[in-house]
Structures are given as structure tokens and as C-alpha cells.
CSV table of C-alpha atoms and ligand atoms in Angstrom, one decimal:
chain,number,residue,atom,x,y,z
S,1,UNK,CA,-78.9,-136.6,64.3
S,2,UNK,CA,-79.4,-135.1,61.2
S,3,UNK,CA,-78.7,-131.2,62.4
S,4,UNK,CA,-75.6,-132.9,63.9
S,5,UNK,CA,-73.2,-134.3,61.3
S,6,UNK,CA,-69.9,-135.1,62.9
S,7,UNK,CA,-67.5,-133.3,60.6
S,8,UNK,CA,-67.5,-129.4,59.3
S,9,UNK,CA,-67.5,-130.3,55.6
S,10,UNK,CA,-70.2,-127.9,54.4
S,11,UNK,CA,-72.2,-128.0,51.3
S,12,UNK,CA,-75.4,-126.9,50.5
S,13,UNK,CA,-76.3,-123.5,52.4
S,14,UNK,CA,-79.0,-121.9,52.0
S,15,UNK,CA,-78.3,-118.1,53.1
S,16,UNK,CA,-81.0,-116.6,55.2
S,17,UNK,CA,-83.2,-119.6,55.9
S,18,UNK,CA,-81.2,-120.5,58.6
S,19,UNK,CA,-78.9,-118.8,61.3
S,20,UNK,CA,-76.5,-120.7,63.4
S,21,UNK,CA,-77.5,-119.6,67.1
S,22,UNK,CA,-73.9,-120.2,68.4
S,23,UNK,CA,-73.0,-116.8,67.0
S,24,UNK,CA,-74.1,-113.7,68.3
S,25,UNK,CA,-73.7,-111.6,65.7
S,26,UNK,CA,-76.2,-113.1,63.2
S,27,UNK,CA,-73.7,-114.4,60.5
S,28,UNK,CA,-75.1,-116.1,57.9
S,29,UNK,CA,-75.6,-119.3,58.6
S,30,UNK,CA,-73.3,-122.4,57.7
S,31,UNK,CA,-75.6,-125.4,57.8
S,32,UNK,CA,-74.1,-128.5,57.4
S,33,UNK,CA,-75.5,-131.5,55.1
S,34,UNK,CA,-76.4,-135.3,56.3
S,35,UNK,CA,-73.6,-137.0,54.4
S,36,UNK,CA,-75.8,-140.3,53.8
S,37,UNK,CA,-75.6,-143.5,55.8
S,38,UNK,CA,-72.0,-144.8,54.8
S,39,UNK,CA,-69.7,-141.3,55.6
S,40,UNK,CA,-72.1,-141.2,58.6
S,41,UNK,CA,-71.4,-144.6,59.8
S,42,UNK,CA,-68.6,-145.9,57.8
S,43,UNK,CA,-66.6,-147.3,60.3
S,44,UNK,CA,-69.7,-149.7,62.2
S,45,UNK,CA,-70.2,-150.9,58.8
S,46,UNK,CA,-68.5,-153.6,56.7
S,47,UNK,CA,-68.1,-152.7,53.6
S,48,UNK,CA,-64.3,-152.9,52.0
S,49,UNK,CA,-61.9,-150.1,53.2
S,50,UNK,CA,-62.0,-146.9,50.5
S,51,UNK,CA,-65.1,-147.6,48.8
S,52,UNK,CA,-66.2,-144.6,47.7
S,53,UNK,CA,-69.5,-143.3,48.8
S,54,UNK,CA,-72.2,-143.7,45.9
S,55,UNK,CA,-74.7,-141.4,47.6
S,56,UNK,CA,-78.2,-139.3,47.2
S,57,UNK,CA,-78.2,-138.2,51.2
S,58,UNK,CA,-80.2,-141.0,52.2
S,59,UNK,CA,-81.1,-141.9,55.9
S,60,UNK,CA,-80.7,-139.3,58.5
S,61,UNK,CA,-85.0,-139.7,58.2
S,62,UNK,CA,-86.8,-138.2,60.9
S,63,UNK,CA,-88.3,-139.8,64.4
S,64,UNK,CA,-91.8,-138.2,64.5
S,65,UNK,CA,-93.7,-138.8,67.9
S,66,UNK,CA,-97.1,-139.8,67.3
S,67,UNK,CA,-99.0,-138.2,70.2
S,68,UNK,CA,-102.1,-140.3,68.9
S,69,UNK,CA,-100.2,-143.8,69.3
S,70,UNK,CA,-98.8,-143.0,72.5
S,71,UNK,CA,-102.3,-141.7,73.6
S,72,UNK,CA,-103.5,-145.4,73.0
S,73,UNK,CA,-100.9,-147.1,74.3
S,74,UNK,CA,-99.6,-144.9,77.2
S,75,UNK,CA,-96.3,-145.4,75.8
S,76,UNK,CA,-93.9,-143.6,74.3
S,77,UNK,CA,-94.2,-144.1,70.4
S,78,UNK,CA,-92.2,-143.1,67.5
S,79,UNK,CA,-92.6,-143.3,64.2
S,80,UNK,CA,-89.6,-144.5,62.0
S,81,UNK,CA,-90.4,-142.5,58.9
S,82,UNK,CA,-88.5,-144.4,55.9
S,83,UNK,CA,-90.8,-142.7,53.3
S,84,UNK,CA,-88.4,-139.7,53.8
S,85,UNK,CA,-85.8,-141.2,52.1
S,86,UNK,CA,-84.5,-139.7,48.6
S,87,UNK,CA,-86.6,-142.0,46.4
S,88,UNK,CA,-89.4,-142.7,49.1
S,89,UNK,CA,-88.3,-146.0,50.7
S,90,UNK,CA,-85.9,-147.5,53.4
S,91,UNK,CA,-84.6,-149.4,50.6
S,92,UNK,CA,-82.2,-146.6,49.8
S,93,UNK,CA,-80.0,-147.1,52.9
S,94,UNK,CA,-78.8,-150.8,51.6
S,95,UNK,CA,-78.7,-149.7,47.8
S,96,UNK,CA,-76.2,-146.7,48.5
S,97,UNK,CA,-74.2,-149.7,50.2
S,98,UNK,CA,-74.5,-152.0,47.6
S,99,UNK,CA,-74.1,-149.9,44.5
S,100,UNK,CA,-71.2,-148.3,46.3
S,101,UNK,CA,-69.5,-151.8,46.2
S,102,UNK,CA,-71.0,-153.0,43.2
S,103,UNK,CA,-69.2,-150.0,41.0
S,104,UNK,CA,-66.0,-150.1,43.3
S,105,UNK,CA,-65.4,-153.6,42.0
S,106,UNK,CA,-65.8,-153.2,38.3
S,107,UNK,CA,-69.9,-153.6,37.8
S,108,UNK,CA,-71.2,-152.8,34.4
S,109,UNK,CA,-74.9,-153.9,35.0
S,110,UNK,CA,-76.9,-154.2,38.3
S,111,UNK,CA,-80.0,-156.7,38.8
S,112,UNK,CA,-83.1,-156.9,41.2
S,113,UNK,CA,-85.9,-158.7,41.9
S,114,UNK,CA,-88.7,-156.1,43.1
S,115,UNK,CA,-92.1,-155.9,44.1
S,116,UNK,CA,-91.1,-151.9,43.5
S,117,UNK,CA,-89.2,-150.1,45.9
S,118,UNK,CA,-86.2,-152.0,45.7
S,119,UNK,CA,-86.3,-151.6,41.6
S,120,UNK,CA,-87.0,-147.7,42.5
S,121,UNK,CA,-84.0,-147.7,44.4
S,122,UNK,CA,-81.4,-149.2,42.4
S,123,UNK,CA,-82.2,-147.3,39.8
S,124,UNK,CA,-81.3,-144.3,41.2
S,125,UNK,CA,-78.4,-145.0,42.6
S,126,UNK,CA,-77.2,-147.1,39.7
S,127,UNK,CA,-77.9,-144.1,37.5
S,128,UNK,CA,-76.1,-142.0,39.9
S,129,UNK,CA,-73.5,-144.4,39.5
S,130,UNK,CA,-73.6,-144.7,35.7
S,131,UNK,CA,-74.4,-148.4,36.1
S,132,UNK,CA,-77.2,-150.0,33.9
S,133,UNK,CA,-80.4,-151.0,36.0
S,134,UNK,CA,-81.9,-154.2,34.7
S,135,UNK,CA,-85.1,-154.7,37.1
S,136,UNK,CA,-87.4,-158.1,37.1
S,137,UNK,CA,-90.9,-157.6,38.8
S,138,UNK,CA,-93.8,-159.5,39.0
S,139,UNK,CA,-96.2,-158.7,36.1
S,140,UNK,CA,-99.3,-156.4,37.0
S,141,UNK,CA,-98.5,-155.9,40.4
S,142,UNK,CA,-96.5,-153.0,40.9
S,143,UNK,CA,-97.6,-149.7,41.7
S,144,UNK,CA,-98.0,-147.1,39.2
S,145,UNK,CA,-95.2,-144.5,41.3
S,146,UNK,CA,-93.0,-147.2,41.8
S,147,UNK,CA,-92.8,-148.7,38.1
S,148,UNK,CA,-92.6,-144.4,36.8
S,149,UNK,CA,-89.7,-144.0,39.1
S,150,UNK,CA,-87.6,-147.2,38.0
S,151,UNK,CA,-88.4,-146.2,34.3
S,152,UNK,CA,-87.6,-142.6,34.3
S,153,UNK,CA,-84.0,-143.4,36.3
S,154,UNK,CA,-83.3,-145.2,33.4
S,155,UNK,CA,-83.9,-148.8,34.3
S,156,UNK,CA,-84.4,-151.8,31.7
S,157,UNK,CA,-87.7,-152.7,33.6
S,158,UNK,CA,-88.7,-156.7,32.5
S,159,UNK,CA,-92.6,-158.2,33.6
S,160,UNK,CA,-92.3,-161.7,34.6
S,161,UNK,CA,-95.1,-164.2,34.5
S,162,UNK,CA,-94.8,-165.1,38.3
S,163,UNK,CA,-94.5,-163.4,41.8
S,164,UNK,CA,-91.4,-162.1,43.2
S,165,UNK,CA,-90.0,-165.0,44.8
S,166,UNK,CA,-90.1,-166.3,41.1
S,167,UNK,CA,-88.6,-163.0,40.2
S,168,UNK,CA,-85.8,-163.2,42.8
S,169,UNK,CA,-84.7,-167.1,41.5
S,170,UNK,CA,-84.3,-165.4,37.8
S,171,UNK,CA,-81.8,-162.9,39.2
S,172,UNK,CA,-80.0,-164.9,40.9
S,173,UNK,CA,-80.0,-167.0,37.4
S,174,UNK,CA,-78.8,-164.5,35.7
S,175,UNK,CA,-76.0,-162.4,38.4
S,176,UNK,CA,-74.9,-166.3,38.0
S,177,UNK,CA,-74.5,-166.6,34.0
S,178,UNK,CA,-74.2,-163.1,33.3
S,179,UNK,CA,-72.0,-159.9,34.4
S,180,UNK,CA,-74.8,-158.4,36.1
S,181,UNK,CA,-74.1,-157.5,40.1
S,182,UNK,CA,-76.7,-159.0,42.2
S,183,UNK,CA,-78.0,-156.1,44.8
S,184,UNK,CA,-81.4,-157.4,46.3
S,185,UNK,CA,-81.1,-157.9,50.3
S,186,UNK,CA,-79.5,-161.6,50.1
S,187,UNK,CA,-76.7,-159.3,49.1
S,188,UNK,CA,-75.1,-158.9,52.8
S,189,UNK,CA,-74.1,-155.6,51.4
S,190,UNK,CA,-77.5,-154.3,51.3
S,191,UNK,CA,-78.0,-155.2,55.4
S,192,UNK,CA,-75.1,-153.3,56.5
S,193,UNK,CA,-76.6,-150.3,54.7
S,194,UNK,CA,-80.1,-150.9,56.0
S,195,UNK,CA,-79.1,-151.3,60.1
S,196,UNK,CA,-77.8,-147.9,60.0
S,197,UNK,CA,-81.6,-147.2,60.5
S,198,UNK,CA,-81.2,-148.6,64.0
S,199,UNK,CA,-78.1,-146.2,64.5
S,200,UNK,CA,-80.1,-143.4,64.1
S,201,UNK,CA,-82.7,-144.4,66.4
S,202,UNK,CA,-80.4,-144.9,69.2
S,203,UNK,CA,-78.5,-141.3,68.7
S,204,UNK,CA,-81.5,-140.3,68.9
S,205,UNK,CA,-83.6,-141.4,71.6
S,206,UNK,CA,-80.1,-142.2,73.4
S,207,UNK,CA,-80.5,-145.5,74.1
S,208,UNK,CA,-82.3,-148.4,72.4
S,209,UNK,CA,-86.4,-149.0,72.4
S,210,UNK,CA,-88.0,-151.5,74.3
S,211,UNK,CA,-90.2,-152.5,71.3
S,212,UNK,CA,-89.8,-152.3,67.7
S,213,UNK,CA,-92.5,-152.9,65.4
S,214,UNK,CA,-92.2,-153.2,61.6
S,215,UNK,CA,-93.5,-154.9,58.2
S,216,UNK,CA,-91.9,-157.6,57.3
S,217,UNK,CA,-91.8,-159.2,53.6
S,218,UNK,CA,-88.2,-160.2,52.2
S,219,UNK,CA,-87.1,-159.9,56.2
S,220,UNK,CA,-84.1,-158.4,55.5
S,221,UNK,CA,-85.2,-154.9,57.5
S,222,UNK,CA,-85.9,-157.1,60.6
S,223,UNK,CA,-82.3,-158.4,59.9
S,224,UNK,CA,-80.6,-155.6,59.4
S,225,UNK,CA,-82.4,-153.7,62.5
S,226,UNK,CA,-81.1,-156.5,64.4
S,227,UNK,CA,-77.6,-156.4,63.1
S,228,UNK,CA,-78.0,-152.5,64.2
S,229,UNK,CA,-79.2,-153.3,67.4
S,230,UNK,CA,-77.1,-156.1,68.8
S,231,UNK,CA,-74.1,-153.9,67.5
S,232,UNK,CA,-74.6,-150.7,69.3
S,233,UNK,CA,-75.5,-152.8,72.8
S,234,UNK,CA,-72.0,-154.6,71.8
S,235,UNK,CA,-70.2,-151.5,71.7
S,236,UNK,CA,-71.5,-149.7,74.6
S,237,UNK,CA,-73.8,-147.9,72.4
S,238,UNK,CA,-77.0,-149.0,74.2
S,239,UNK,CA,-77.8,-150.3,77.2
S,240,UNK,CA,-80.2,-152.7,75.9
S,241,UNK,CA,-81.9,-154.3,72.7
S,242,UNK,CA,-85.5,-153.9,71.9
S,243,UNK,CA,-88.2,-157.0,71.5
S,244,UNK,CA,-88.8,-157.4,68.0
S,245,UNK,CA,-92.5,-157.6,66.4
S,246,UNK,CA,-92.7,-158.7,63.0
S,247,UNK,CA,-96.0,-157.7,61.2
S,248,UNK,CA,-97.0,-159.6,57.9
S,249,UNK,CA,-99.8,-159.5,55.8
S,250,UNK,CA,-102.1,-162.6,56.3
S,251,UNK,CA,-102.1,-163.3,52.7
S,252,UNK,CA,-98.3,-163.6,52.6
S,253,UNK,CA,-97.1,-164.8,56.0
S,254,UNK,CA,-95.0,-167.3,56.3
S,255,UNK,CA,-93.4,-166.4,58.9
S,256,UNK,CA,-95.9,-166.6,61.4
S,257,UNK,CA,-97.3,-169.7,59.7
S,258,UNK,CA,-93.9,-171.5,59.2
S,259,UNK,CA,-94.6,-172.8,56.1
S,260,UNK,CA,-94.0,-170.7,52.3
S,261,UNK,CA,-97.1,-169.5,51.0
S,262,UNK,CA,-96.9,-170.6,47.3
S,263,UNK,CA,-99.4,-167.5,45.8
S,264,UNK,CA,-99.2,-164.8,48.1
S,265,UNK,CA,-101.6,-162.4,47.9
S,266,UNK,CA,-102.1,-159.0,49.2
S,267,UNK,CA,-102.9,-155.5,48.4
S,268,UNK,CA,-99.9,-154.1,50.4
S,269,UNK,CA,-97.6,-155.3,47.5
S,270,UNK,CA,-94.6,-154.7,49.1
S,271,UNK,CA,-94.7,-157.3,51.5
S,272,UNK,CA,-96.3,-159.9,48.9
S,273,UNK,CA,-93.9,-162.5,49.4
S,274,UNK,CA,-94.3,-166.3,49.7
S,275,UNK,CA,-90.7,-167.4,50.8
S,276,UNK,CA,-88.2,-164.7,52.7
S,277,UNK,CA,-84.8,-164.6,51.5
S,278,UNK,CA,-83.9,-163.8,54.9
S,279,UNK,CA,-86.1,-166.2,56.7
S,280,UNK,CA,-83.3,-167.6,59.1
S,281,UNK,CA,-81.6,-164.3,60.0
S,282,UNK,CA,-85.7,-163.0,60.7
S,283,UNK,CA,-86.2,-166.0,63.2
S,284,UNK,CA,-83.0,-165.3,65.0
S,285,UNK,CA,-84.0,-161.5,65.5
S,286,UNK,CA,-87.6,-163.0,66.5
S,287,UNK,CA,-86.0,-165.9,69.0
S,288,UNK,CA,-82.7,-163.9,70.5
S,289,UNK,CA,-85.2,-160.3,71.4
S,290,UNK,CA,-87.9,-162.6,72.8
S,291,UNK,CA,-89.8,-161.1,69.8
S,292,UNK,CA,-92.6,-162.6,67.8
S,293,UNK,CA,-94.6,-162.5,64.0
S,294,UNK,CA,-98.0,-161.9,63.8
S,295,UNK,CA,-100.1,-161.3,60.3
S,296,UNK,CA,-102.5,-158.5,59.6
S,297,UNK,CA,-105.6,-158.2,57.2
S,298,UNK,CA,-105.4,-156.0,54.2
S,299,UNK,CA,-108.8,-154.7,56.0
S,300,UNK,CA,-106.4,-153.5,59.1
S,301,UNK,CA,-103.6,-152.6,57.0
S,302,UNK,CA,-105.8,-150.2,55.2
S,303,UNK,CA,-107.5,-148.9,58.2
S,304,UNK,CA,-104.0,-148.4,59.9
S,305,UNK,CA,-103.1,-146.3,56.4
S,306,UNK,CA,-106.2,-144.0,56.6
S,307,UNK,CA,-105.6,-143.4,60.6
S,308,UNK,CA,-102.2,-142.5,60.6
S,309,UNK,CA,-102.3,-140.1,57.7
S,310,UNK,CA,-105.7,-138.6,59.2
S,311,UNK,CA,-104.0,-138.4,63.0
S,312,UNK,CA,-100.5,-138.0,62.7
S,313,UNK,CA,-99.8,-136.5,59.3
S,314,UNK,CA,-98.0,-139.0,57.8
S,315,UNK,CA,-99.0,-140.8,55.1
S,316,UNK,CA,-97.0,-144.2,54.0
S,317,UNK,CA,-97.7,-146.8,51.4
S,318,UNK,CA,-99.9,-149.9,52.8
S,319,UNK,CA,-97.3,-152.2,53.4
S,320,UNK,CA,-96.0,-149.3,55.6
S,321,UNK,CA,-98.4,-149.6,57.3
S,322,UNK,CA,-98.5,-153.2,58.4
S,323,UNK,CA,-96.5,-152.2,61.9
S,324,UNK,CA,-99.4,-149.8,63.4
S,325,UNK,CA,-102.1,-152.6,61.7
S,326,UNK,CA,-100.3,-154.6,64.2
S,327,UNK,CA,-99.6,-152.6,67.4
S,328,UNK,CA,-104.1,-151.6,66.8
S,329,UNK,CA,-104.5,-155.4,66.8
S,330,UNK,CA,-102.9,-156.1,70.5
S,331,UNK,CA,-104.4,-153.4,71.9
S,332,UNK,CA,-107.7,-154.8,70.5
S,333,UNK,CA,-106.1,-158.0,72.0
S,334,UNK,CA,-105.6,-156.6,75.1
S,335,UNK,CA,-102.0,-156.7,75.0
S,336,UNK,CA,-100.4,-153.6,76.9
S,337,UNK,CA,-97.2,-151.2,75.8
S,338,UNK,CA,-97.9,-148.8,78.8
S,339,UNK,CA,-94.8,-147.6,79.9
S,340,UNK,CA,-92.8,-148.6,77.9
S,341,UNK,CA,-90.9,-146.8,74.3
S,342,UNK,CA,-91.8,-148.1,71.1
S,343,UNK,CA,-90.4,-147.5,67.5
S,344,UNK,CA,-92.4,-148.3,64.8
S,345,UNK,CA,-90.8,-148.0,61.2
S,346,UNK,CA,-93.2,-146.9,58.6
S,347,UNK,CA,-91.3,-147.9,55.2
S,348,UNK,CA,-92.4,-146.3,52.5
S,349,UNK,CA,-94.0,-143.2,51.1
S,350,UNK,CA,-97.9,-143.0,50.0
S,351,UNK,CA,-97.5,-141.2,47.2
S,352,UNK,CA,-95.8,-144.3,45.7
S,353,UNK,CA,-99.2,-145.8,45.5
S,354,UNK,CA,-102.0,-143.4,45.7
S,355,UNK,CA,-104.7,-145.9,43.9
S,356,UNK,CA,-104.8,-148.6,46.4
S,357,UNK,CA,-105.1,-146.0,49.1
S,358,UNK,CA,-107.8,-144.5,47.8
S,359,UNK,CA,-109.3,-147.3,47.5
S,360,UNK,CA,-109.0,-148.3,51.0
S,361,UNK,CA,-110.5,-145.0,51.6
S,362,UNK,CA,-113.8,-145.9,49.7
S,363,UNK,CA,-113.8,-149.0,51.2
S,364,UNK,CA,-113.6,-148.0,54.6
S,365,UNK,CA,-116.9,-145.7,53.9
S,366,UNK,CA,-114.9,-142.5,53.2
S,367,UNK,CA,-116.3,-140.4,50.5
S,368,UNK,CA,-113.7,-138.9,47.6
S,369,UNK,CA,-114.5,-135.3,47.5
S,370,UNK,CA,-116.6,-135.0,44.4
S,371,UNK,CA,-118.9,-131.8,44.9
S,372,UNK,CA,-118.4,-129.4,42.1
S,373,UNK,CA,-119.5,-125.5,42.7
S,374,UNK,CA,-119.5,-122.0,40.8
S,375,UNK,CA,-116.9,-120.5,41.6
S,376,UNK,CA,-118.5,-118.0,44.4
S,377,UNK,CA,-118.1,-117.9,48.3
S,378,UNK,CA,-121.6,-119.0,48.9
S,379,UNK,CA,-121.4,-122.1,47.0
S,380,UNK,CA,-118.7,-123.2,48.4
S,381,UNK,CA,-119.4,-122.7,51.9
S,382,UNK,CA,-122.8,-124.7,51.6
S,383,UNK,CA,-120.5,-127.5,49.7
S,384,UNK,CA,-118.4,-127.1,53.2
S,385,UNK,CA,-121.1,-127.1,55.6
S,386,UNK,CA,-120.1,-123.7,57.0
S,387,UNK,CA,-123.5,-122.1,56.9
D,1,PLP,C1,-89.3,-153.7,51.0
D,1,PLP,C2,-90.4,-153.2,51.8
D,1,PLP,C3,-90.9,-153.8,52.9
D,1,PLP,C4,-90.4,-155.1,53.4
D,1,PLP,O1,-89.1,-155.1,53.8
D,1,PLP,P1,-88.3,-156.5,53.9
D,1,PLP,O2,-86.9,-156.2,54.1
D,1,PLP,O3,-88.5,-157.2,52.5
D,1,PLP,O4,-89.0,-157.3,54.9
D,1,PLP,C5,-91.9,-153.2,53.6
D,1,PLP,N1,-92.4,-152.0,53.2
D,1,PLP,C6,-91.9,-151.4,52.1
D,1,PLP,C7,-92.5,-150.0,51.8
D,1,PLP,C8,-90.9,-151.9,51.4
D,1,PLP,O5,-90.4,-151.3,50.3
């Protein structure tokens, strides 16, 4: 776990906010850093022998119990919170990865396809690498946070008339004709980054879930959870893998449809995609866990936002939110958890998109605090309802 890193290398104290309660004297404290996914993991993951590690700590994210879920269910749940990550997404685990690689062998220029985090996240690490960012997402459709943190990391940021999918074909196009390194997820680079997220959960709980729930858009987090999964229960790791439950939004689910949706549409933009890159590897995960896909409304994705910031204290982007939506909808269903441990990843961090929350907060009836008062106790504690 994070407090646990597996070497003494230490960086980073911080004198007196900490004491190390193996010595009895009350030393100061020697705290050691998360080293970020790859020095973590580096030998479960295959990524060429002495690349070095182009990291910002990433991973290493915390397992929160939600005492409200596991109320509901009479289940164990846990909440896989990706939001904590350096630039607000799980998307950082596969970009240290393929940024790593991508500058070990010679890269100049790295491209992506993005409906925002991913664009986000390369550009971090690419700066970090002294790479040049060159980011392709849909025009209009990417959240304000998202489209400031890709610009002030440096990254050329280019609008394309179209929706990602088209986005994803023009970088392709161009890693293809141009000496620009490809780093979106059908980069296998990027999955061996991202199942460390799996690792973690394990360490932690000690063995494997018997349910996982997440969002799916691209599909290469259900992928790479898998790759995590089947791993650890192939080494010994776990005893077991967990059924995987793929959650989509019903404006952009093809997966649970079958078909490519040729305009997806949804406000939880970060799963707005028509045909998954990683549609084959998703089914697999989906057939060989006895798993399934099921969509979600924007109207439940929303709601699951609102409840989970209100009852558990976290609040995550809407996409994020599209694995709750889901586990709300089967208990509506009457489906049943009880007994059982369940991890649910929430992806991203709200802050990334505060206007469509808000929105969703209206929308559900909510009122945005608008009450102005003098600046005296009185006031303010009628505005309250104290007195
Ligand atoms: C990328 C992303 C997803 C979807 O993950 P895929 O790997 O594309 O299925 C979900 N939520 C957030 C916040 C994301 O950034």
C-alpha cells in the first residue's frame, strides 16, 4: 500500500508531520514516497528492460469504504478512487508507461485522441518528459478543467469537426505519416500501466473482489483491470478473479447493444464513444469473469454523482460515476451483492467538470445557494434556518 513502499529510498519528508511509530524515542520521522506505478510494479509489467521511469507519483490511490453502498447492498464495497491521481484521472497510470517508452525510444512528439482526460494526461507527463503534446479532441465537447489542464502543460490542443472515434482515426493517420508516438490506450503500453490499478486492489484487500464495477468508454480500463486480475490469480497473487460489470452510458453503448453507435451522445463526456478501441479485449474480460454490460441514463449517472459526493465525500466527474449509476440500478432491479466484496472504480475527479455537475444538481431539484446577507450573525442564521 501506499505507507508501504518496498524499498528504503526516501524522498520527500516532511519533519514533524509524521513520526515513525517503530521507534521509541520519537525521531523524526523518515516517511517514504509511493514511487509511481512502474518502480512499484516493474517487474509484473512488460515494458522493455531499463526504461527509465517518466513519473509524477501516480497510482498508489486510495480504497475508500463507502459505509453508504455497503449499507445498501449488505456487501462490502469499496470505492476505487482514480480522481486521486496527479492530474485527476486513472489515465495517468498508462501515460507514465507510455511516455516512459515513448521518450526511451527516441520520441520527439506524442499524439492523442481525447475526450479530455487522456489529453490532460499526456500532457503532463510529456512535458515532464520534454516531449511535445499534440492533442486532437472533439470540438465543443470537452470540459472546461480538462481543456485548461492540457493547455497550461503545454499541449498543441487541435478541435476537430467530429467525435472522438473520428479523433482517434486522425491520430492514428498521423503517428502513421508523421514522427509523432501514438500513446492513446490501443497503445498496449498504456494497459500495462493501467492494470497496476488491480495490483493495488489486491495488496490491499489481500485477495481479489468478487465484483468489480466500472465505466466503460474506450474499454481499455476493463482491459487492463483484467490483465491485472488474471495475472495476480496466475501468480498465486489471488485466489480468485472478480465478475466484471461494465457500465456505459445509454447514449453511447455499444457494448451492451453490439452494434457502434455512429453519434454518441452523452453528458458524461468521457465515456462518449461510438466504437471502443478495445472492444474485443472488453468482451473477453466480460465472457471469461462471467461478467456483463449494462447502460445507464445520464438522469442516473447524475443522480449517482450528486449521492456519492453528498454520502460518501467523494466527488468524481459523471462518467465516474457511471459504475454506482449501475450497481443503484440492480438493486432497483432487484439484483443482490449481499455478502459479497465489491470494488467499484470511480475514474475521475469532479473538479474536472464542475458545470455539468452543477447542472445535474439543478436538475435534480437541488437549489445553488444564492441567498445573499449583511454581513451580521442574525442574518445569517435566519439565511440558515438556525432560529
Ligand atoms: C477515460 C475515462 C473513462 C473510460 O475509460 P475507458 O478505458 O475509455 O473505458 C471513464 N471515466 C473517466 C473519468 C475517464 O477519463
Amino acid at each position: 500500500m501506499n505507507a508501504e513502499p518496498s524499498t528504503a529510498t526516501s524522498t520527500g519528508t516532511s519533519p514533524g508531520t509524521s513520526t515513525d511509530r517503530r521507534d521509541p524515542a520519537g525521531a523524526p520521522a523518515r516517511t517514504h514516497q509511493w514511487r509511481g506505478v512502474i518502480e512499484e510494479y516493474r517487474a509484473l509489467l512488460d515494458i522493455p528492460a531499463g526504461t527509465p521511469a517518466i513519473t509524477l507519483r501516480e497510482g498508489g490511490t486510495p480504497l475508500v469504504h463507502s459505509e453508504w453502498l455497503s449499507g445498501l447492498t449488505d456487501a462490502e464495497v469499496w470505492l476505487k478512487v482514480e480522481g486521486d491521481n496527479p492530474t485527476g484521472s486513472f489515465k495517468d497510470r498508462g501515460m507514465t508507461a507510455a511516455i516512459s517508452v515513448a521518450r526511451h525510444q527516441g520520441a520527439e512528439a506524442v499524439v492523442c485522441a481525447s475526450t479530455g482526460n487522456t489529453s490532460a494526461s499526456m500532457a503532463a507527463y510529456a512535458a515532464k518528459a520534454r516531449l511535445k503534446p499534440l492533442v486532437l479532441v472533439p470540438e465543443g465537447k470537452i470540459a472546461a478543467g480538462k481543456m485548461a489542464q492540457a493547455i497550461m502543460h503545454g499541449a498543441r490542443v487541435i478541435m476537430v469537426r467530429g467525435n472522438f472515434d473520428d479523433c482517434l482515426r486522425l491520430a492514428k493517420g498521423l503517428a502513421e505519416e508523421y514522427p509523432v508516438a501514438l500513446v492513446n490506450s490501443v497503445n498496449p503500453v498504456r494497459l500495462e500501466g493501467q492494470k497496476t490499478a488491480a495490483f493495488e486492489i489486491v495488496d490491499f484487500l489481500g485477495d481479489a473482489p468478487d465484483f468489480h464495477l466500472l465505466p466503460v468508454g474506450n474499454a481499455g480500463n476493463i482491459a487492463a483491470y483484467w490483465l491485472g486480475y488474471r495475472q495476480y490469480a496466475d501468480l498465486g497473487l489471488a485466489s480468485r478473479r472478480p465478475v466484471m460489470r461494465g457500465f456505459q452510458a445509454a447514449g453511447a453503448s455499444p457494448l451492451v447493444t453490439g452494434e457502434p453507435f455512429p453519434d454518441p451522445e452523452t453528458k458524461a463526456t468521457a465515456i462518449r464513444i461510438g466504437n471502443p478501441a478495445s472492444w474485443h479485449l472488453a468482451v473477453a474480460a466480460r465472457d471469461e469473469s462471467g461478467g456483463r454490460f449494462a447502460a445507464v441514463s445520464d438522469e442516473q449517472i447524475l443522480e449517482a454523482q450528486r449521492a456519492l459526493a453528498s454520502h460518501d465525500g467523494v466527488f468524481v466527474e459523471p462518467a465516474s460515476a457511471a459504475g454506482v449509476a449501475g450497481m443503484l440500478a440492480e438493486l432497483e432491479a432487484g439484483e443482490s451483492y449481499a455478502g459479497s466484496s465489491v470494488v467499484v472504480t470511480v475514474t475521475g475527479h469532479g473538479l474536472k467538470d464542475t458545470v455539468t455537475a452543477l447542472e445535474g444538481f439543478a436538475s435534480g431539484g437541488g437549489s445553488i445557494v444564492d441567498t445573499v446577507v449583511d454581513a451580521e450573525v442574525a442574518a445569517a442564521a435566519r439565511a440558515a434556518g438556525l432560529d
